[in-house]
Amino acid sequence: MNSTRRMAPLLAPSLLAADFGNLQFETERLAASAADWLHFDVMDGRFVPNISFGIPVLQAVHRHAKQPIDVHLMIEEPQHYLSAFRDAGAANITVHYEACPHLHRVVQQIRQLGCRAGVALNPHTPVSVLEDIAPDLDLVLIMSVNPGFGGQAFIPNTLRKVAALKELLVDCGSEALIEIDGGVTLDNAQALVDAGADALVAGSFVFSSPDPVATLAQMRQQLTASAEQQDFR
């Protein structure tokens, strides 16, 4: 038997795919679900070609949320808004490498605010760019679709990228979690975990299903069973 128990990954349903007209209901029904975090995508129409929601909506969601809120800032100049998102309820704040010319400074700002600090990479950005900052990170988010829209198809090369990131983090002595965002379903979830993923963001797959809570439970059951099988090999 393996002496180190392998934990099932964190599940983070993305509210970008939820019913915007009924976010209180969506948030409250996830309270007792298998969700570990609630993923909150912020888009500004500049860094990505879409606009989603921002600080007032996060405040409203936070009032009804039971899980920590995982905020993903797909915006230009995120350093100007970090404290506002923390005050609105963010537990994790992830910024994009591509949007931060002074990334180390921004990461330190997030950590000083008491939030987990994450950096996201677009599909074309190699993991090697994080080599010098990896030990300072709590989270690395790999975009498995091009950012800006929900419901896109998963990019298969993500599996190779996750494995490369895992190797980099180990080599750097970083304990950062690896999070995957985009096109996550039951068909690829286990492969992502096997490659090294620690947290899975699922949007359309969860909220387009007849019962999002049951879908999350199915994901949890499948991934937990696999982790237990690995533990006893």
CSV table of C-alpha atoms in Angstrom, one decimal:
chain,number,residue,atom,x,y,z
A,1,MET,CA,0.0,0.0,0.0
A,2,ASN,CA,1.2,3.5,-0.8
A,3,SER,CA,2.3,5.2,2.4
A,4,THR,CA,1.2,8.6,1.1
A,5,ARG,CA,-2.5,9.0,0.7
A,6,ARG,CA,-3.5,10.6,-2.6
A,7,MET,CA,-6.2,13.2,-2.1
A,8,ALA,CA,-9.1,13.8,-4.5
A,9,PRO,CA,-8.9,17.2,-6.2
A,10,LEU,CA,-10.8,20.3,-5.2
A,11,LEU,CA,-13.9,21.0,-7.3
A,12,ALA,CA,-14.7,24.6,-8.2
A,13,PRO,CA,-17.9,25.1,-10.2
A,14,SER,CA,-17.6,28.3,-12.3
A,15,LEU,CA,-20.4,30.8,-11.7
A,16,LEU,CA,-19.8,32.1,-15.2
A,17,ALA,CA,-22.0,29.3,-16.4
A,18,ALA,CA,-24.7,29.8,-13.8
A,19,ASP,CA,-28.0,31.6,-14.2
A,20,PHE,CA,-27.0,35.2,-13.8
A,21,GLY,CA,-30.6,36.1,-13.1
A,22,ASN,CA,-30.7,33.8,-10.1
A,23,LEU,CA,-27.2,33.8,-8.6
A,24,GLN,CA,-28.6,33.7,-5.0
A,25,PHE,CA,-30.3,30.5,-5.7
A,26,GLU,CA,-27.3,29.1,-7.6
A,27,THR,CA,-25.0,29.9,-4.8
A,28,GLU,CA,-27.3,28.6,-2.0
A,29,ARG,CA,-27.9,25.3,-3.8
A,30,LEU,CA,-24.2,24.7,-4.1
A,31,ALA,CA,-23.7,25.2,-0.3
A,32,ALA,CA,-24.2,21.6,0.6
A,33,SER,CA,-22.8,20.2,-2.7
A,34,ALA,CA,-19.4,18.6,-3.4
A,35,ALA,CA,-18.0,22.0,-4.4
A,36,ASP,CA,-14.9,23.0,-2.4
A,37,TRP,CA,-14.6,26.5,-3.9
A,38,LEU,CA,-16.9,28.7,-6.0
A,39,HIS,CA,-15.0,30.0,-9.0
A,40,PHE,CA,-15.7,33.6,-10.0
A,41,ASP,CA,-14.5,34.8,-13.4
A,42,VAL,CA,-14.0,38.6,-13.8
A,43,MET,CA,-13.6,39.9,-17.3
A,44,ASP,CA,-13.1,43.5,-18.3
A,45,GLY,CA,-13.6,43.5,-22.1
A,46,ARG,CA,-9.9,44.6,-22.5
A,47,PHE,CA,-7.7,41.7,-21.5
A,48,VAL,CA,-10.3,39.3,-22.9
A,49,PRO,CA,-13.1,40.0,-25.5
A,50,ASN,CA,-16.0,39.8,-23.0
A,51,ILE,CA,-17.4,41.5,-19.9
A,52,SER,CA,-18.7,39.3,-17.0
A,53,PHE,CA,-19.3,40.6,-13.5
A,54,GLY,CA,-17.3,42.4,-10.8
A,55,ILE,CA,-17.1,43.6,-7.3
A,56,PRO,CA,-20.8,44.3,-6.5
A,57,VAL,CA,-21.8,40.9,-7.8
A,58,LEU,CA,-19.0,39.2,-5.8
A,59,GLN,CA,-20.3,41.0,-2.6
A,60,ALA,CA,-23.8,39.6,-3.3
A,61,VAL,CA,-22.6,36.1,-3.9
A,62,HIS,CA,-20.4,36.2,-0.8
A,63,ARG,CA,-23.4,36.9,1.4
A,64,HIS,CA,-24.9,33.6,0.4
A,65,ALA,CA,-21.8,31.4,-0.2
A,66,LYS,CA,-20.7,28.7,2.2
A,67,GLN,CA,-17.5,27.8,0.2
A,68,PRO,CA,-14.4,30.0,-0.3
A,69,ILE,CA,-14.6,32.2,-3.4
A,70,ASP,CA,-11.9,31.6,-5.9
A,71,VAL,CA,-11.6,34.8,-7.9
A,72,HIS,CA,-10.0,34.7,-11.3
A,73,LEU,CA,-9.1,38.2,-12.6
A,74,MET,CA,-9.0,38.3,-16.4
A,75,ILE,CA,-8.4,42.0,-16.4
A,76,GLU,CA,-5.8,44.6,-17.2
A,77,GLU,CA,-3.9,46.3,-14.3
A,78,PRO,CA,-5.4,44.0,-11.6
A,79,GLN,CA,-3.1,45.5,-9.0
A,80,HIS,CA,-5.6,48.5,-8.7
A,81,TYR,CA,-8.5,46.2,-7.6
A,82,LEU,CA,-6.9,43.6,-5.3
A,83,SER,CA,-8.0,45.1,-2.0
A,84,ALA,CA,-11.5,45.7,-3.3
A,85,PHE,CA,-11.9,42.1,-4.4
A,86,ARG,CA,-10.6,40.9,-1.0
A,87,ASP,CA,-13.0,43.1,0.8
A,88,ALA,CA,-15.9,41.8,-1.4
A,89,GLY,CA,-15.2,38.3,-0.3
A,90,ALA,CA,-12.3,36.7,-2.3
A,91,ALA,CA,-10.4,34.0,-0.6
A,92,ASN,CA,-8.1,33.3,-3.6
A,93,ILE,CA,-7.1,35.9,-6.1
A,94,THR,CA,-5.5,34.8,-9.4
A,95,VAL,CA,-4.1,37.3,-11.9
A,96,HIS,CA,-2.8,36.6,-15.4
A,97,TYR,CA,0.9,36.4,-16.0
A,98,GLU,CA,0.2,38.2,-19.4
A,99,ALA,CA,-1.4,41.1,-17.6
A,100,CYS,CA,1.3,41.8,-15.0
A,101,PRO,CA,4.6,43.3,-16.0
A,102,HIS,CA,5.5,43.5,-12.3
A,103,LEU,CA,4.2,40.1,-11.4
A,104,HIS,CA,6.2,39.6,-8.2
A,105,ARG,CA,4.9,42.8,-6.7
A,106,VAL,CA,1.3,41.9,-7.5
A,107,VAL,CA,1.7,38.4,-5.9
A,108,GLN,CA,3.1,40.0,-2.8
A,109,GLN,CA,0.2,42.4,-2.7
A,110,ILE,CA,-2.3,39.5,-2.8
A,111,ARG,CA,-0.5,37.6,0.0
A,112,GLN,CA,-0.3,40.7,2.2
A,113,LEU,CA,-4.1,41.0,1.8
A,114,GLY,CA,-4.4,37.6,3.4
A,115,CYS,CA,-5.6,35.8,0.2
A,116,ARG,CA,-4.1,32.8,-1.6
A,117,ALA,CA,-2.1,34.2,-4.5
A,118,GLY,CA,-2.5,32.6,-7.9
A,119,VAL,CA,-1.1,33.2,-11.4
A,120,ALA,CA,-2.9,32.1,-14.5
A,121,LEU,CA,-1.3,31.1,-17.8
A,122,ASN,CA,-3.0,31.4,-21.2
A,123,PRO,CA,-2.8,28.4,-23.5
A,124,HIS,CA,0.2,29.8,-25.5
A,125,THR,CA,2.2,30.8,-22.4
A,126,PRO,CA,4.8,28.2,-21.4
A,127,VAL,CA,5.1,27.1,-17.7
A,128,SER,CA,8.8,28.0,-17.7
A,129,VAL,CA,7.9,31.7,-17.2
A,130,LEU,CA,7.0,30.9,-13.6
A,131,GLU,CA,10.4,29.4,-12.7
A,132,ASP,CA,11.6,32.4,-10.7
A,133,ILE,CA,8.3,33.1,-8.9
A,134,ALA,CA,6.9,29.6,-8.3
A,135,PRO,CA,8.1,29.4,-4.6
A,136,ASP,CA,6.0,32.5,-3.9
A,137,LEU,CA,2.7,31.1,-5.3
A,138,ASP,CA,-0.2,29.4,-3.6
A,139,LEU,CA,-1.9,28.5,-6.9
A,140,VAL,CA,-1.1,28.2,-10.6
A,141,LEU,CA,-4.1,28.2,-12.9
A,142,ILE,CA,-3.7,26.6,-16.3
A,143,MET,CA,-6.2,27.8,-18.9
A,144,SER,CA,-7.3,24.8,-20.9
A,145,VAL,CA,-9.3,27.0,-23.3
A,146,ASN,CA,-8.7,30.6,-24.5
A,147,PRO,CA,-10.0,33.0,-21.9
A,148,GLY,CA,-13.0,35.1,-22.4
A,149,PHE,CA,-15.9,32.8,-23.0
A,150,GLY,CA,-17.5,29.8,-21.3
A,151,GLY,CA,-18.4,26.6,-23.0
A,152,GLN,CA,-15.3,26.1,-25.1
A,153,ALA,CA,-13.7,22.8,-26.0
A,154,PHE,CA,-10.8,21.5,-23.9
A,155,ILE,CA,-7.3,21.9,-25.5
A,156,PRO,CA,-5.6,18.5,-25.4
A,157,ASN,CA,-2.1,19.9,-25.0
A,158,THR,CA,-3.1,21.0,-21.5
A,159,LEU,CA,-2.3,17.5,-20.2
A,160,ARG,CA,1.3,17.8,-21.2
A,161,LYS,CA,1.4,21.4,-19.8
A,162,VAL,CA,0.1,20.2,-16.4
A,163,ALA,CA,2.7,17.5,-16.2
A,164,ALA,CA,5.5,20.0,-17.1
A,165,LEU,CA,4.2,22.5,-14.5
A,166,LYS,CA,4.1,19.7,-11.8
A,167,GLU,CA,7.7,18.9,-12.6
A,168,LEU,CA,8.7,22.6,-12.4
A,169,LEU,CA,6.9,23.1,-9.0
A,170,VAL,CA,8.6,20.1,-7.5
A,171,ASP,CA,12.0,21.2,-8.8
A,172,CYS,CA,11.4,24.7,-7.3
A,173,GLY,CA,10.2,23.4,-4.0
A,174,SER,CA,6.9,25.1,-4.5
A,175,GLU,CA,3.7,23.8,-2.8
A,176,ALA,CA,1.4,25.7,-5.2
A,177,LEU,CA,-1.8,24.0,-6.2
A,178,ILE,CA,-2.4,23.4,-9.9
A,179,GLU,CA,-5.8,24.5,-11.0
A,180,ILE,CA,-7.4,23.8,-14.4
A,181,ASP,CA,-10.0,26.1,-16.0
A,182,GLY,CA,-11.8,25.4,-19.2
A,183,GLY,CA,-13.7,22.4,-20.8
A,184,VAL,CA,-13.4,20.2,-17.7
A,185,THR,CA,-15.7,17.2,-17.8
A,186,LEU,CA,-15.9,13.7,-16.5
A,187,ASP,CA,-14.2,12.6,-19.7
A,188,ASN,CA,-10.9,14.4,-18.9
A,189,ALA,CA,-11.0,15.1,-15.2
A,190,GLN,CA,-9.1,11.9,-14.2
A,191,ALA,CA,-6.4,12.4,-16.8
A,192,LEU,CA,-5.9,16.0,-15.5
A,193,VAL,CA,-5.5,14.7,-12.0
A,194,ASP,CA,-3.1,12.0,-13.1
A,195,ALA,CA,-1.0,14.7,-14.8
A,196,GLY,CA,-0.8,16.6,-11.6
A,197,ALA,CA,-3.9,18.8,-11.2
A,198,ASP,CA,-5.1,19.7,-7.7
A,199,ALA,CA,-8.2,21.7,-8.4
A,200,LEU,CA,-10.7,21.5,-11.3
A,201,VAL,CA,-12.9,24.3,-12.5
A,202,ALA,CA,-16.1,23.1,-14.2
A,203,GLY,CA,-18.6,25.5,-15.6
A,204,SER,CA,-20.8,24.5,-18.5
A,205,PHE,CA,-20.5,20.8,-17.7
A,206,VAL,CA,-22.0,21.4,-14.3
A,207,PHE,CA,-24.6,24.1,-14.9
A,208,SER,CA,-25.8,22.8,-18.2
A,209,SER,CA,-26.7,19.5,-16.6
A,210,PRO,CA,-30.2,18.8,-15.3
A,211,ASP,CA,-28.9,18.8,-11.7
A,212,PRO,CA,-25.6,20.6,-11.1
A,213,VAL,CA,-25.5,19.3,-7.5
A,214,ALA,CA,-25.8,15.7,-8.7
A,215,THR,CA,-23.2,16.3,-11.4
A,216,LEU,CA,-20.7,17.6,-8.8
A,217,ALA,CA,-21.4,14.6,-6.6
A,218,GLN,CA,-20.8,12.3,-9.6
A,219,MET,CA,-17.4,14.0,-10.3
A,220,ARG,CA,-16.5,13.7,-6.6
A,221,GLN,CA,-17.4,10.0,-6.5
A,222,GLN,CA,-15.4,9.2,-9.6
A,223,LEU,CA,-12.3,11.1,-8.5
A,224,THR,CA,-12.4,9.9,-4.9
A,225,ALA,CA,-12.8,6.3,-6.0
A,226,SER,CA,-9.8,6.6,-8.3
A,227,ALA,CA,-7.7,8.2,-5.5
A,228,GLU,CA,-8.6,5.4,-3.2
A,229,GLN,CA,-7.6,2.8,-5.8
A,230,GLN,CA,-4.2,4.5,-6.3
A,231,ASP,CA,-3.8,4.6,-2.5
A,232,PHE,CA,-4.0,0.8,-2.3
A,233,ARG,CA,-1.8,-0.1,-5.2
